[in-house]
Short mmCIF file of C-alpha atoms and ligand atoms in Angstrom, two decimals:
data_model
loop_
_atom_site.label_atom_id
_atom_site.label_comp_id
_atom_site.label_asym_id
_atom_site.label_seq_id
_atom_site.Cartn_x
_atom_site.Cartn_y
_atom_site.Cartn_z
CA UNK A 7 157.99 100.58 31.20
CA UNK A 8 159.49 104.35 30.38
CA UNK A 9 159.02 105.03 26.87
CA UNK A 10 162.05 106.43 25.19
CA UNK A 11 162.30 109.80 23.31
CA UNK A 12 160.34 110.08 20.49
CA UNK A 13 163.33 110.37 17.74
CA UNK A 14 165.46 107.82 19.20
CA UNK A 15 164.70 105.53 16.14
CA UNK A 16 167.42 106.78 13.43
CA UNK A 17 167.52 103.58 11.42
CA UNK A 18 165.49 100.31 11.63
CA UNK A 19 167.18 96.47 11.60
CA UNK A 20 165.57 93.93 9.30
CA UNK A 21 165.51 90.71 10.92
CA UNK A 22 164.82 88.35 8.06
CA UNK A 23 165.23 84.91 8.76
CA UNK A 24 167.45 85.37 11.64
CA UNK A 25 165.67 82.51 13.63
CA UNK A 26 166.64 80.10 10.86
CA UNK A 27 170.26 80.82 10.01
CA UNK A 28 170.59 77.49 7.92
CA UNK A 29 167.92 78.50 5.69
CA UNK A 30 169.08 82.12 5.09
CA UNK A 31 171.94 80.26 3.26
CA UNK A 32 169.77 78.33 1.57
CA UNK A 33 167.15 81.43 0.06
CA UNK A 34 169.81 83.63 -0.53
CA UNK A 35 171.18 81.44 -3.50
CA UNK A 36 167.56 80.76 -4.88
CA UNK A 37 166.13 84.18 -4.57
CA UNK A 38 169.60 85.64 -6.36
CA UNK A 39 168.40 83.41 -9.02
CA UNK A 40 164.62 83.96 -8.73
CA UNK A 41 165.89 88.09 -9.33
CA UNK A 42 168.39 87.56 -11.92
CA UNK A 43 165.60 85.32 -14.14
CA UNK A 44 162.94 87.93 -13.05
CA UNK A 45 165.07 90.57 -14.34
CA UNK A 46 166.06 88.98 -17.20
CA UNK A 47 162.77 87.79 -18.32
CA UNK A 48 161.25 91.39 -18.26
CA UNK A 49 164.03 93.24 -19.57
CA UNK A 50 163.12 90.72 -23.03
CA UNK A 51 159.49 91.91 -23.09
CA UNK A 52 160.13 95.78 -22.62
CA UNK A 53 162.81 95.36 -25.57
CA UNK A 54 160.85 93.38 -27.84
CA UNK A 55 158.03 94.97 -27.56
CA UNK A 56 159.63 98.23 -27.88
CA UNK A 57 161.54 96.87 -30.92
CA UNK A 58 158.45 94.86 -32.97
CA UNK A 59 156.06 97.62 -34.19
CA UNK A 60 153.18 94.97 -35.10
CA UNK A 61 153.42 94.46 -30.92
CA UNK A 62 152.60 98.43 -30.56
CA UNK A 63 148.61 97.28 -29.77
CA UNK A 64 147.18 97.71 -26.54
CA UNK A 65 147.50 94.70 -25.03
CA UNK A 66 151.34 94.18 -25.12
CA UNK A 67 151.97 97.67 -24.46
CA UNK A 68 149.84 97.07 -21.11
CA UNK A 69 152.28 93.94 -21.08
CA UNK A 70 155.04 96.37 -21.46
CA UNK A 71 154.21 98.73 -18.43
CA UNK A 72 153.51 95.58 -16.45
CA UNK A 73 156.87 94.14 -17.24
CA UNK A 74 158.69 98.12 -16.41
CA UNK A 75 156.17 97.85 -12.91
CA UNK A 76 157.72 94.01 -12.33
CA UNK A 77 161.28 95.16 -12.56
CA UNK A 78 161.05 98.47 -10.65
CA UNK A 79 159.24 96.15 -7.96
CA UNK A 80 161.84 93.58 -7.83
CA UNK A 81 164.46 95.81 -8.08
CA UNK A 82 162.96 98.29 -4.88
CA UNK A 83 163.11 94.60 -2.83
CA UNK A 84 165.64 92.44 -4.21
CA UNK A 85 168.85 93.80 -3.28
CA UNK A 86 168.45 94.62 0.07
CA UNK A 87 166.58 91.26 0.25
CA UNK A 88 169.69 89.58 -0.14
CA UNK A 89 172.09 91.95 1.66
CA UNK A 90 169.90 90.94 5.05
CA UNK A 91 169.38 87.32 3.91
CA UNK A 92 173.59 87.05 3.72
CA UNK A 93 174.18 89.21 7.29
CA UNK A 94 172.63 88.49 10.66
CA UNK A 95 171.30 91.86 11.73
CA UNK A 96 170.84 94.75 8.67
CA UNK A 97 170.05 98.20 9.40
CA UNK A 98 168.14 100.59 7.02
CA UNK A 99 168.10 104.06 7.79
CA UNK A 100 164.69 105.73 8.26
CA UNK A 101 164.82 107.76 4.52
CA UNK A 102 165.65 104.32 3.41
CA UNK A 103 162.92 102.26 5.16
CA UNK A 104 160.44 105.50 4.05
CA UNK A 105 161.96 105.09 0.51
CA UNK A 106 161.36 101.44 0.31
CA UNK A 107 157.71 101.07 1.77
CA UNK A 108 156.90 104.27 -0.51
CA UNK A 109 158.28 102.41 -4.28
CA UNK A 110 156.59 99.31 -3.02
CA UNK A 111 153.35 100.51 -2.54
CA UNK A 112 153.84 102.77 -5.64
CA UNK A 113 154.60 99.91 -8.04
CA UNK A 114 152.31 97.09 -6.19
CA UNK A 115 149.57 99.61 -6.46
CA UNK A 116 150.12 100.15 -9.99
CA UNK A 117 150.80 96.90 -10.39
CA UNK A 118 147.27 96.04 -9.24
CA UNK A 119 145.74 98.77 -11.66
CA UNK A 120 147.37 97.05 -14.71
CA UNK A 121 145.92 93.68 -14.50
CA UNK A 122 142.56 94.92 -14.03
CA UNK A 123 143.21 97.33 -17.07
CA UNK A 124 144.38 93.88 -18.85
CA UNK A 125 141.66 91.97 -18.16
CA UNK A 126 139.15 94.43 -19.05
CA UNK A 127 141.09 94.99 -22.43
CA UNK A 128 141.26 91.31 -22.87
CA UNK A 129 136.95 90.90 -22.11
CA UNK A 130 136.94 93.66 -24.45
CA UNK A 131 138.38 91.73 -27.27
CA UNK A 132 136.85 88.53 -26.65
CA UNK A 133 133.26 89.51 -25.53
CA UNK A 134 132.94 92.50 -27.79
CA UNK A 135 135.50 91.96 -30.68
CA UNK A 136 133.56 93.95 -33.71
CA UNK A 137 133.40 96.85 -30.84
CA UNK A 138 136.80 96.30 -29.63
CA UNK A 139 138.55 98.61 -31.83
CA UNK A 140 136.02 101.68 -30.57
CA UNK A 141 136.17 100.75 -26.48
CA UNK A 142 140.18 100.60 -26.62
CA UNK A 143 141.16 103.34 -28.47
CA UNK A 144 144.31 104.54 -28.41
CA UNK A 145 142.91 107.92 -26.19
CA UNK A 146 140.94 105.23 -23.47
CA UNK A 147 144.15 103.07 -23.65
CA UNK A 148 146.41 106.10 -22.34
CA UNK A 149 143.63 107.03 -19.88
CA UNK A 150 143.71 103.19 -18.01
CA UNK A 151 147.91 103.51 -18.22
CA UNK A 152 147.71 107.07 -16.72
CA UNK A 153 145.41 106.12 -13.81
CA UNK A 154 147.05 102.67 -12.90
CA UNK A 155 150.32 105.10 -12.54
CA UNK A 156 148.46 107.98 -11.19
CA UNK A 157 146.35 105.84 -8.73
CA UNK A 158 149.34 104.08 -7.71
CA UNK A 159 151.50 107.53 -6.75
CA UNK A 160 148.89 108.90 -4.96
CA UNK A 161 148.36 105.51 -2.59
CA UNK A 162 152.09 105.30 -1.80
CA UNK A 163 151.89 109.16 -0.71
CA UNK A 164 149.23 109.34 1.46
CA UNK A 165 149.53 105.70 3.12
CA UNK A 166 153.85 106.37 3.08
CA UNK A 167 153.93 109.95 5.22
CA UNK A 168 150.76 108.56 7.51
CA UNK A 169 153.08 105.53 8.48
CA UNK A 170 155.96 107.44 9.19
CA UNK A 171 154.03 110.34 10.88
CA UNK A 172 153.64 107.90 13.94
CA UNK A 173 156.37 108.25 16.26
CA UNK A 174 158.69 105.41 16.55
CA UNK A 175 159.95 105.29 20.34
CA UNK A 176 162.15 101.56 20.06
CA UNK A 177 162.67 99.20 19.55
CA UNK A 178 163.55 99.11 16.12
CA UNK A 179 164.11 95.47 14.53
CA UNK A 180 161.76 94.92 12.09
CA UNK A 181 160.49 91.62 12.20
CA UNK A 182 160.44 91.37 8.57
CA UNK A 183 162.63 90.68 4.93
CA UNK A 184 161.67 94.39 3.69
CA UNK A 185 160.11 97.66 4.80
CA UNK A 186 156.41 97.22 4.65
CA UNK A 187 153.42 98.81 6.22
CA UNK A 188 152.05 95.89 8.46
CA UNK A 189 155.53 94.77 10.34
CA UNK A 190 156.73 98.90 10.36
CA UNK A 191 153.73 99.69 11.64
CA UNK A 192 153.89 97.21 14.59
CA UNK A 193 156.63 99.69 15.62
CA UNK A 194 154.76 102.07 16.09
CA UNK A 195 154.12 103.55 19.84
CA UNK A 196 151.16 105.40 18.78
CA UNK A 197 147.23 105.02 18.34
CA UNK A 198 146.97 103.34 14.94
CA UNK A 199 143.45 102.62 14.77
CA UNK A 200 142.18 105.46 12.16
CA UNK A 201 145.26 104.82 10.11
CA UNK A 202 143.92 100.47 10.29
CA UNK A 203 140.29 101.57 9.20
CA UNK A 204 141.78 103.90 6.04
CA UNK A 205 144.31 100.46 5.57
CA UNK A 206 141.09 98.26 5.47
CA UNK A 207 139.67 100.73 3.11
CA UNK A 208 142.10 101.43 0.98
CA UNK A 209 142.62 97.55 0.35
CA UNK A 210 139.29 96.75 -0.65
CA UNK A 211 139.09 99.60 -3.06
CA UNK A 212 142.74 98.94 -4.41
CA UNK A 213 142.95 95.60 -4.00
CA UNK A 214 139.34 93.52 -3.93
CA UNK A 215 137.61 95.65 -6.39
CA UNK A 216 140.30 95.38 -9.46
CA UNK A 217 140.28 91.91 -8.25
CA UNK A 218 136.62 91.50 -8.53
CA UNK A 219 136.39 93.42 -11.68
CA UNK A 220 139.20 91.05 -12.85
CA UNK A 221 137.02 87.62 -11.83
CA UNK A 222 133.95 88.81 -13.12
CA UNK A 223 136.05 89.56 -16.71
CA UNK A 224 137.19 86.29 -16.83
CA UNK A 225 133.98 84.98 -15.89
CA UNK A 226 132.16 86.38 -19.26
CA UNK A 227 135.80 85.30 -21.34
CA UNK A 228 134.95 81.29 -20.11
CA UNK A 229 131.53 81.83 -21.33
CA UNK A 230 132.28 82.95 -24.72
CA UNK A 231 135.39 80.67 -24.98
CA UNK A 232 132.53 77.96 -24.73
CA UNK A 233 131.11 78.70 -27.16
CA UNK A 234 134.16 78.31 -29.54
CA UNK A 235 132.97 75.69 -32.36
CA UNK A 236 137.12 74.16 -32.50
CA UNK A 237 138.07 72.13 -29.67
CA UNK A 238 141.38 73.01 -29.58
CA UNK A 239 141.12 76.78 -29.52
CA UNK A 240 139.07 75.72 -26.90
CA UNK A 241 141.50 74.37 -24.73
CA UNK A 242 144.07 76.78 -25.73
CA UNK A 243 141.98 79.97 -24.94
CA UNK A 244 141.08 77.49 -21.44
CA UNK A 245 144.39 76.85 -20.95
CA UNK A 246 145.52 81.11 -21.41
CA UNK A 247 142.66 82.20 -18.93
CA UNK A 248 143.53 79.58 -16.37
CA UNK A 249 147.18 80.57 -15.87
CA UNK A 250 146.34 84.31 -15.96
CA UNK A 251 143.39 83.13 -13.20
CA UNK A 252 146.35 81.41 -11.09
CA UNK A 253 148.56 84.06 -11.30
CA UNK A 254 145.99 86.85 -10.48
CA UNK A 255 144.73 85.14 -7.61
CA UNK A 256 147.96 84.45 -6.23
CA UNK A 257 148.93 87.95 -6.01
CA UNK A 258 145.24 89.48 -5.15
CA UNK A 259 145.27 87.02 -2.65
CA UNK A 260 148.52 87.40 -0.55
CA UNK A 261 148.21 90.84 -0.89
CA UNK A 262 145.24 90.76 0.62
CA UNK A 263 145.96 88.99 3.60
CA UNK A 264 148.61 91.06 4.45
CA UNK A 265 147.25 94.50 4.03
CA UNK A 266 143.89 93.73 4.86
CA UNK A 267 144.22 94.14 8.53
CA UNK A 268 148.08 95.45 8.59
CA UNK A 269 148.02 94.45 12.21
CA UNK A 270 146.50 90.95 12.64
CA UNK A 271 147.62 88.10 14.30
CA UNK A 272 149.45 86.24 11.67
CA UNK A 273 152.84 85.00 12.85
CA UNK A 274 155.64 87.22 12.02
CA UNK A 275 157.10 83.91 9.72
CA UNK A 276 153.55 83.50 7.61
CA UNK A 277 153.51 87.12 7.16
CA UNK A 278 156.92 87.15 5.89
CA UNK A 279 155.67 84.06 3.13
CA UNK A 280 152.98 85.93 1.96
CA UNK A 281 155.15 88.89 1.05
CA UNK A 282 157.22 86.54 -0.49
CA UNK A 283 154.12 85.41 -2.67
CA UNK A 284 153.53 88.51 -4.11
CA UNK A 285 157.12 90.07 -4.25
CA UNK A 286 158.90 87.17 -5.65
CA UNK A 287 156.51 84.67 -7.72
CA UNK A 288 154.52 87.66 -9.36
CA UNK A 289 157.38 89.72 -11.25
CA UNK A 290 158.91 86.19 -11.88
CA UNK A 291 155.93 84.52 -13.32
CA UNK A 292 153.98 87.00 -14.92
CA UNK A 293 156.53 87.07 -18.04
CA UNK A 294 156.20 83.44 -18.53
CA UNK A 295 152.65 83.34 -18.06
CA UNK A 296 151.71 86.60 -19.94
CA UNK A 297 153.80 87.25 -22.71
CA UNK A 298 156.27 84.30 -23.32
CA UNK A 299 153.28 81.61 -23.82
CA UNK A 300 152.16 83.78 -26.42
CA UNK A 301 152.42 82.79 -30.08
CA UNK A 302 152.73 86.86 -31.48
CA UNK A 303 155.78 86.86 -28.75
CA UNK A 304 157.35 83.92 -29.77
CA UNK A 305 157.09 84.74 -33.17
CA UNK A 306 158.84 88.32 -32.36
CA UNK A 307 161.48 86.85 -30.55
CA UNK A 308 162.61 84.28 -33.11
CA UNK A 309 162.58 87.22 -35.39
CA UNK A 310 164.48 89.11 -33.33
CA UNK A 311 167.09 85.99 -33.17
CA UNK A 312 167.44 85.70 -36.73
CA UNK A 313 168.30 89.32 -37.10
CA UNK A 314 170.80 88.90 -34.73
CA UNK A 315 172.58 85.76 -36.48
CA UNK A 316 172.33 88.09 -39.71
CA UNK A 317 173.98 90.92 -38.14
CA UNK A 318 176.89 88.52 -36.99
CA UNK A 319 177.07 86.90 -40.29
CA UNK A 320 178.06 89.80 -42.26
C1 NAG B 425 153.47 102.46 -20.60
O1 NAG B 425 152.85 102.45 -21.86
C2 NAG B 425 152.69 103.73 -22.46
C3 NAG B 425 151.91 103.57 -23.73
O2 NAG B 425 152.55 102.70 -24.61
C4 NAG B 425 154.04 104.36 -22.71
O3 NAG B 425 153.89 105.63 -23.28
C5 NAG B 425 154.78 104.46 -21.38
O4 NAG B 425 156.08 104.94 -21.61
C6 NAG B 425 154.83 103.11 -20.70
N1 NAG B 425 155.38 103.31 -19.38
C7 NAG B 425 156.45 102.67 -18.98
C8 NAG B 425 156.97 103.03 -17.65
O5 NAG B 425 156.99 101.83 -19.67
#
Protein backbone atom coordinates (compact mmCIF):
# COMPACT_ATOMS: atom_id res chain seq x y z
CA UNK A 1 0.00 0.00 0.00
CA UNK A 2 1.46 3.73 -1.04
CA UNK A 3 1.39 5.84 1.89
CA UNK A 4 -0.06 9.23 1.26
CA UNK A 5 1.69 12.63 1.84
CA UNK A 6 2.50 13.34 5.12
CA UNK A 7 0.03 16.54 5.64
CA UNK A 8 -2.83 15.13 3.90
CA UNK A 9 -4.68 14.86 7.32
CA UNK A 10 -6.28 18.54 7.73
CA UNK A 11 -9.08 17.53 10.05
CA UNK A 12 -9.98 14.19 11.75
CA UNK A 13 -13.82 12.50 11.76
CA UNK A 14 -15.10 11.21 15.08
CA UNK A 15 -16.92 8.15 14.57
CA UNK A 16 -18.83 7.75 17.80
CA UNK A 17 -21.35 5.28 17.82
CA UNK A 18 -21.80 5.16 14.18
CA UNK A 19 -22.14 1.27 14.22
CA UNK A 20 -25.16 1.64 16.49
CA UNK A 21 -27.28 4.42 15.03
CA UNK A 22 -30.35 3.49 17.32
CA UNK A 23 -28.41 4.01 20.34
CA UNK A 24 -26.79 7.35 19.34
CA UNK A 25 -30.44 8.54 19.69
CA UNK A 26 -30.77 7.05 22.69
CA UNK A 27 -27.21 8.61 24.60
CA UNK A 28 -27.59 11.76 23.11
CA UNK A 29 -30.77 12.60 25.27
CA UNK A 30 -29.17 11.03 28.51
CA UNK A 31 -25.73 12.44 28.24
CA UNK A 32 -27.46 16.14 27.45
CA UNK A 33 -28.88 15.48 30.77
CA UNK A 34 -25.90 13.76 32.46
CA UNK A 35 -24.00 17.50 31.29
CA UNK A 36 -26.66 19.82 32.14
CA UNK A 37 -26.93 18.08 35.97
CA UNK A 38 -23.05 17.89 35.93
CA UNK A 39 -22.93 21.44 35.19
CA UNK A 40 -25.41 22.43 37.33
CA UNK A 41 -24.33 20.56 40.30
CA UNK A 42 -20.76 22.16 40.23
CA UNK A 43 -21.63 25.52 39.34
CA UNK A 44 -23.65 25.24 43.22
CA UNK A 45 -20.41 24.22 44.96
CA UNK A 46 -18.00 26.89 43.33
CA UNK A 47 -20.80 29.56 44.33
CA UNK A 48 -21.44 28.46 47.70
CA UNK A 49 -18.37 27.94 48.63
CA UNK A 50 -17.23 31.11 47.26
CA UNK A 51 -20.20 32.81 48.99
CA UNK A 52 -20.06 31.00 52.79
CA UNK A 53 -16.82 32.29 54.43
CA UNK A 54 -16.99 29.54 57.35
CA UNK A 55 -16.49 27.06 53.97
CA UNK A 56 -13.06 29.11 53.20
CA UNK A 57 -11.01 25.88 55.00
CA UNK A 58 -8.96 23.70 53.07
CA UNK A 59 -10.92 21.03 52.39
CA UNK A 60 -13.88 22.69 50.49
CA UNK A 61 -11.67 24.99 48.80
CA UNK A 62 -9.85 21.70 47.40
CA UNK A 63 -13.68 20.83 46.78
CA UNK A 64 -13.90 24.06 45.02
CA UNK A 65 -10.94 23.59 42.48
CA UNK A 66 -12.21 20.05 42.00
CA UNK A 67 -15.66 21.23 41.14
CA UNK A 68 -13.87 24.38 38.55
CA UNK A 69 -11.52 21.03 37.16
CA UNK A 70 -15.11 18.93 36.76
CA UNK A 71 -16.73 21.63 34.74
CA UNK A 72 -13.78 22.70 32.55
CA UNK A 73 -13.55 18.78 31.90
CA UNK A 74 -17.06 18.31 30.99
CA UNK A 75 -17.29 21.27 29.25
CA UNK A 76 -13.77 20.45 26.90
CA UNK A 77 -15.96 16.94 26.03
CA UNK A 78 -19.50 17.53 26.28
CA UNK A 79 -20.46 19.57 23.47
CA UNK A 80 -18.80 18.12 20.78
CA UNK A 81 -19.87 14.81 22.45
CA UNK A 82 -23.22 15.48 21.46
CA UNK A 83 -22.71 17.32 18.16
CA UNK A 84 -21.14 13.70 16.85
CA UNK A 85 -23.61 11.62 18.90
CA UNK A 86 -26.65 13.69 16.83
CA UNK A 87 -24.65 13.51 13.12
CA UNK A 88 -23.30 10.43 11.42
CA UNK A 89 -19.78 11.43 10.49
CA UNK A 90 -18.19 14.79 12.53
CA UNK A 91 -15.05 16.30 11.56
CA UNK A 92 -12.69 18.21 13.96
CA UNK A 93 -10.03 20.10 12.55
CA UNK A 94 -6.46 19.23 13.62
CA UNK A 95 -6.04 22.67 16.09
CA UNK A 96 -9.29 21.39 17.34
CA UNK A 97 -8.48 17.68 17.90
CA UNK A 98 -4.82 19.19 19.39
CA UNK A 99 -6.99 21.60 21.51
CA UNK A 100 -9.21 18.95 22.85
CA UNK A 101 -6.68 16.05 23.75
CA UNK A 102 -4.44 19.02 25.27
CA UNK A 103 -7.60 20.51 27.99
CA UNK A 104 -8.34 16.88 28.63
CA UNK A 105 -5.22 15.77 29.72
CA UNK A 106 -4.72 19.21 31.42
CA UNK A 107 -7.83 18.97 33.62
CA UNK A 108 -7.83 14.93 34.03
CA UNK A 109 -4.30 15.37 35.15
CA UNK A 110 -5.15 17.91 37.56
CA UNK A 111 -7.99 16.29 38.28
CA UNK A 112 -5.96 13.30 39.48
CA UNK A 113 -3.61 15.65 41.61
CA UNK A 114 -6.65 16.97 43.59
CA UNK A 115 -8.01 13.86 45.00
CA UNK A 116 -4.78 12.72 46.16
CA UNK A 117 -4.26 16.31 47.69
CA UNK A 118 -7.90 15.56 49.29
CA UNK A 119 -7.27 12.52 50.67
CA UNK A 120 -4.08 13.37 52.18
CA UNK A 121 -5.81 16.55 53.71
CA UNK A 122 -8.62 14.41 54.84
CA UNK A 123 -5.85 11.53 56.66
CA UNK A 124 -4.47 14.63 57.91
CA UNK A 125 -7.49 15.60 59.85
CA UNK A 126 -8.56 12.34 60.93
CA UNK A 127 -5.20 10.57 61.75
CA UNK A 128 -3.44 13.62 63.05
CA UNK A 129 -6.23 16.12 64.11
CA UNK A 130 -4.29 18.10 67.14
CA UNK A 131 -1.43 18.43 64.23
CA UNK A 132 -3.79 19.13 61.54
CA UNK A 133 -3.88 22.76 61.81
CA UNK A 134 0.28 22.85 61.46
CA UNK A 135 0.53 20.10 58.30
CA UNK A 136 -2.28 22.12 56.27
CA UNK A 137 -1.46 25.45 56.58
CA UNK A 138 -2.70 27.82 54.54
CA UNK A 139 1.16 28.18 52.72
CA UNK A 140 1.24 23.90 52.23
CA UNK A 141 -2.46 24.19 51.13
CA UNK A 142 -1.51 26.66 48.13
CA UNK A 143 1.60 24.55 47.45
CA UNK A 144 -0.70 21.01 46.80
CA UNK A 145 -3.33 23.47 44.62
CA UNK A 146 -0.32 24.95 42.68
CA UNK A 147 1.26 21.57 41.80
CA UNK A 148 -2.04 19.61 40.99
CA UNK A 149 -2.43 22.70 38.35
CA UNK A 150 1.17 22.96 37.60
CA UNK A 151 1.68 19.12 37.26
CA UNK A 152 -1.30 18.91 35.23
CA UNK A 153 -0.08 21.82 32.47
CA UNK A 154 3.07 20.43 32.13
CA UNK A 155 1.61 16.61 31.30
CA UNK A 156 -0.83 17.95 28.68
CA UNK A 157 2.29 19.85 27.01
CA UNK A 158 4.72 17.45 26.67
CA UNK A 159 2.36 14.26 26.03
CA UNK A 160 -0.06 16.93 23.54
CA UNK A 161 2.94 18.22 20.94
CA UNK A 162 4.63 14.44 21.14
CA UNK A 163 1.19 13.06 19.81
CA UNK A 164 0.79 15.43 17.23
CA UNK A 165 4.53 15.48 16.23
CA UNK A 166 3.82 11.99 14.55
CA UNK A 167 2.82 12.37 11.12
CA UNK A 168 -0.65 11.49 10.29
CA UNK A 169 -0.65 10.00 6.58
CA UNK A 170 -4.81 8.78 6.48
CA UNK A 171 -6.94 7.74 7.16
CA UNK A 172 -8.43 9.98 9.47
CA UNK A 173 -11.76 8.67 11.30
CA UNK A 174 -11.17 8.43 14.67
CA UNK A 175 -12.62 5.50 16.05
CA UNK A 176 -13.66 7.27 19.06
CA UNK A 177 -16.50 9.88 20.96
CA UNK A 178 -13.55 12.55 21.61
CA UNK A 179 -9.94 13.35 20.80
CA UNK A 180 -7.81 11.25 23.04
CA UNK A 181 -4.32 9.95 23.02
CA UNK A 182 -4.91 6.09 22.65
CA UNK A 183 -7.56 6.10 19.50
CA UNK A 184 -5.45 9.47 17.87
CA UNK A 185 -2.58 7.78 18.29
CA UNK A 186 -3.70 4.60 16.40
CA UNK A 187 -3.53 7.11 13.50
CA UNK A 188 -0.49 7.50 13.58
CA UNK A 189 1.89 6.14 10.55
CA UNK A 190 4.90 6.44 12.59
CA UNK A 191 7.15 4.42 15.17
CA UNK A 192 5.31 5.00 18.45
CA UNK A 193 7.11 2.81 20.67
CA UNK A 194 9.32 5.48 22.80
CA UNK A 195 6.31 7.73 22.93
CA UNK A 196 4.19 4.03 24.52
CA UNK A 197 7.11 3.51 27.12
CA UNK A 198 6.98 7.53 28.31
CA UNK A 199 2.76 6.77 28.11
CA UNK A 200 3.33 3.71 30.47
CA UNK A 201 5.44 5.91 32.56
CA UNK A 202 3.79 8.76 32.79
CA UNK A 203 0.56 6.77 33.92
CA UNK A 204 1.97 5.08 36.73
CA UNK A 205 3.51 8.18 38.11
CA UNK A 206 0.29 10.33 37.37
CA UNK A 207 -2.10 7.97 37.71
CA UNK A 208 -1.14 4.71 40.11
CA UNK A 209 0.91 6.58 42.53
CA UNK A 210 -1.83 9.42 43.60
CA UNK A 211 -3.96 6.43 43.44
CA UNK A 212 -1.87 4.45 45.76
CA UNK A 213 -1.14 7.31 47.98
CA UNK A 214 -4.97 7.78 47.94
CA UNK A 215 -5.69 3.83 49.11
CA UNK A 216 -3.11 3.75 51.54
CA UNK A 217 -4.87 7.26 53.12
CA UNK A 218 -7.96 5.72 53.36
CA UNK A 219 -6.51 2.70 54.65
CA UNK A 220 -5.14 4.53 58.04
CA UNK A 221 -8.84 6.78 57.98
CA UNK A 222 -10.79 2.99 58.39
CA UNK A 223 -8.42 2.27 61.11
CA UNK A 224 -8.96 5.23 63.18
CA UNK A 225 -12.71 5.43 62.23
CA UNK A 226 -12.65 2.02 64.21
CA UNK A 227 -11.77 3.10 66.77
CA UNK A 228 -14.67 5.68 67.12
CA UNK A 229 -16.40 4.83 70.65
CA UNK A 230 -20.29 5.99 68.87
CA UNK A 231 -21.66 3.59 66.55
CA UNK A 232 -23.22 5.82 64.47
CA UNK A 233 -20.38 8.18 63.68
CA UNK A 234 -19.12 5.02 62.93
CA UNK A 235 -21.15 4.18 60.18
CA UNK A 236 -21.42 7.64 59.02
CA UNK A 237 -17.59 8.29 58.77
CA UNK A 238 -17.87 4.28 57.03
CA UNK A 239 -20.41 5.27 54.98
CA UNK A 240 -18.28 8.96 53.74
CA UNK A 241 -15.00 6.89 53.04
CA UNK A 242 -16.80 4.20 51.11
CA UNK A 243 -18.41 6.45 48.50
CA UNK A 244 -15.23 8.58 48.15
CA UNK A 245 -13.43 4.81 47.81
CA UNK A 246 -16.09 4.02 44.90
CA UNK A 247 -15.75 7.03 43.25
CA UNK A 248 -11.88 7.15 43.32
CA UNK A 249 -11.53 3.81 42.10
CA UNK A 250 -13.83 4.25 39.40
CA UNK A 251 -11.96 6.98 37.87
CA UNK A 252 -8.21 5.66 38.82
CA UNK A 253 -9.36 2.68 37.37
CA UNK A 254 -10.73 3.45 33.82
CA UNK A 255 -8.19 5.79 33.45
CA UNK A 256 -5.90 3.41 33.87
CA UNK A 257 -6.89 0.98 31.50
CA UNK A 258 -7.00 3.26 28.89
CA UNK A 259 -3.77 5.10 29.16
CA UNK A 260 -1.87 2.42 30.50
CA UNK A 261 -0.90 0.89 27.26
CA UNK A 262 -2.54 3.70 24.81
CA UNK A 263 -2.32 1.05 22.16
CA UNK A 264 -3.67 -2.31 23.46
CA UNK A 265 -6.00 -4.54 22.19
CA UNK A 266 -9.18 -3.44 23.75
CA UNK A 267 -12.02 -3.18 21.24
CA UNK A 268 -12.53 0.18 19.86
CA UNK A 269 -16.40 -0.06 21.70
CA UNK A 270 -14.84 -1.00 25.43
CA UNK A 271 -12.37 1.66 24.96
CA UNK A 272 -14.94 4.09 24.13
CA UNK A 273 -16.95 2.87 27.75
CA UNK A 274 -14.13 3.38 29.72
CA UNK A 275 -13.72 6.97 28.58
CA UNK A 276 -17.13 7.28 29.24
CA UNK A 277 -16.40 6.12 32.95
CA UNK A 278 -14.17 8.67 33.71
CA UNK A 279 -15.50 11.62 31.50
CA UNK A 280 -19.08 11.34 32.34
CA UNK A 281 -19.75 9.56 35.90
CA UNK A 282 -16.72 11.43 37.60
CA UNK A 283 -17.64 15.29 37.08
CA UNK A 284 -21.30 14.04 37.59
CA UNK A 285 -20.83 12.18 40.75
CA UNK A 286 -18.19 13.72 42.52
CA UNK A 287 -20.60 16.74 43.64
CA UNK A 288 -23.06 14.41 45.06
CA UNK A 289 -20.64 12.28 46.64
CA UNK A 290 -18.18 15.00 47.90
CA UNK A 291 -19.80 17.99 48.84
CA UNK A 292 -23.66 17.60 48.68
CA UNK A 293 -23.69 14.55 51.34
CA UNK A 294 -22.06 16.83 53.54
CA UNK A 295 -23.83 18.27 56.57
CA UNK A 296 -21.51 21.91 56.58
CA UNK A 297 -22.88 22.00 52.72
CA UNK A 298 -26.24 21.38 53.38
CA UNK A 299 -26.32 23.63 56.07
CA UNK A 300 -24.77 26.48 53.63
CA UNK A 301 -27.12 25.86 51.07
CA UNK A 302 -30.31 26.10 53.13
CA UNK A 303 -28.78 29.28 54.29
CA UNK A 304 -28.22 30.41 51.15
CA UNK A 305 -32.11 29.56 50.33
CA UNK A 306 -33.42 31.47 53.08
CA UNK A 307 -31.54 34.53 52.07
CA UNK A 308 -32.92 34.24 48.89
CA UNK A 309 -36.75 33.99 50.07
CA UNK A 310 -35.73 37.17 52.26
CA UNK A 311 -34.46 39.06 49.43
CA UNK A 312 -37.81 38.31 47.49
CA UNK A 313 -39.87 39.09 50.43
CA UNK A 314 -38.97 42.61 50.80
C1 LIG B 1 -8.36 26.89 43.75
O1 LIG B 1 -8.26 27.25 45.11
C2 LIG B 1 -7.40 28.34 45.37
C3 LIG B 1 -7.31 28.52 46.86
O2 LIG B 1 -8.56 28.74 47.42
C4 LIG B 1 -7.92 29.59 44.69
O3 LIG B 1 -7.06 30.67 44.94
C5 LIG B 1 -8.02 29.32 43.20
O4 LIG B 1 -8.60 30.42 42.56
C6 LIG B 1 -8.84 28.07 42.94
N1 LIG B 1 -8.73 27.77 41.52
C7 LIG B 1 -9.80 27.68 40.78
C8 LIG B 1 -9.57 27.45 39.34
O5 LIG B 1 -10.92 27.76 41.24
Amino acid sequence: MKRQNQSSVIEFILLGFSNFPKLQEHLFGFFLVIYLVTLMGNAIIVFIISLDQSLHIPMYLFLQNLSVVDVSFSAVIMPKMLVVLSTEKTTISFVGCFAQMYFILLFGGTECFLLGAMAYDRFAAICHPLSYPMIMNKRFFMKLILFSWVSGIMVATVQTTWVFSFPFCGPNEINHLFCETPPVLELSCADTFLFEIYAFTGTILIVMVPFLLILLSYIRVLFAILKMPSATGRQKAFSTCASHLTSVTLFYGTANMTYLQPKSGYSPESKKLMSLAYTLLTPLLNPLIYSLRNTEMKRALKKLWQRKMVLHSV
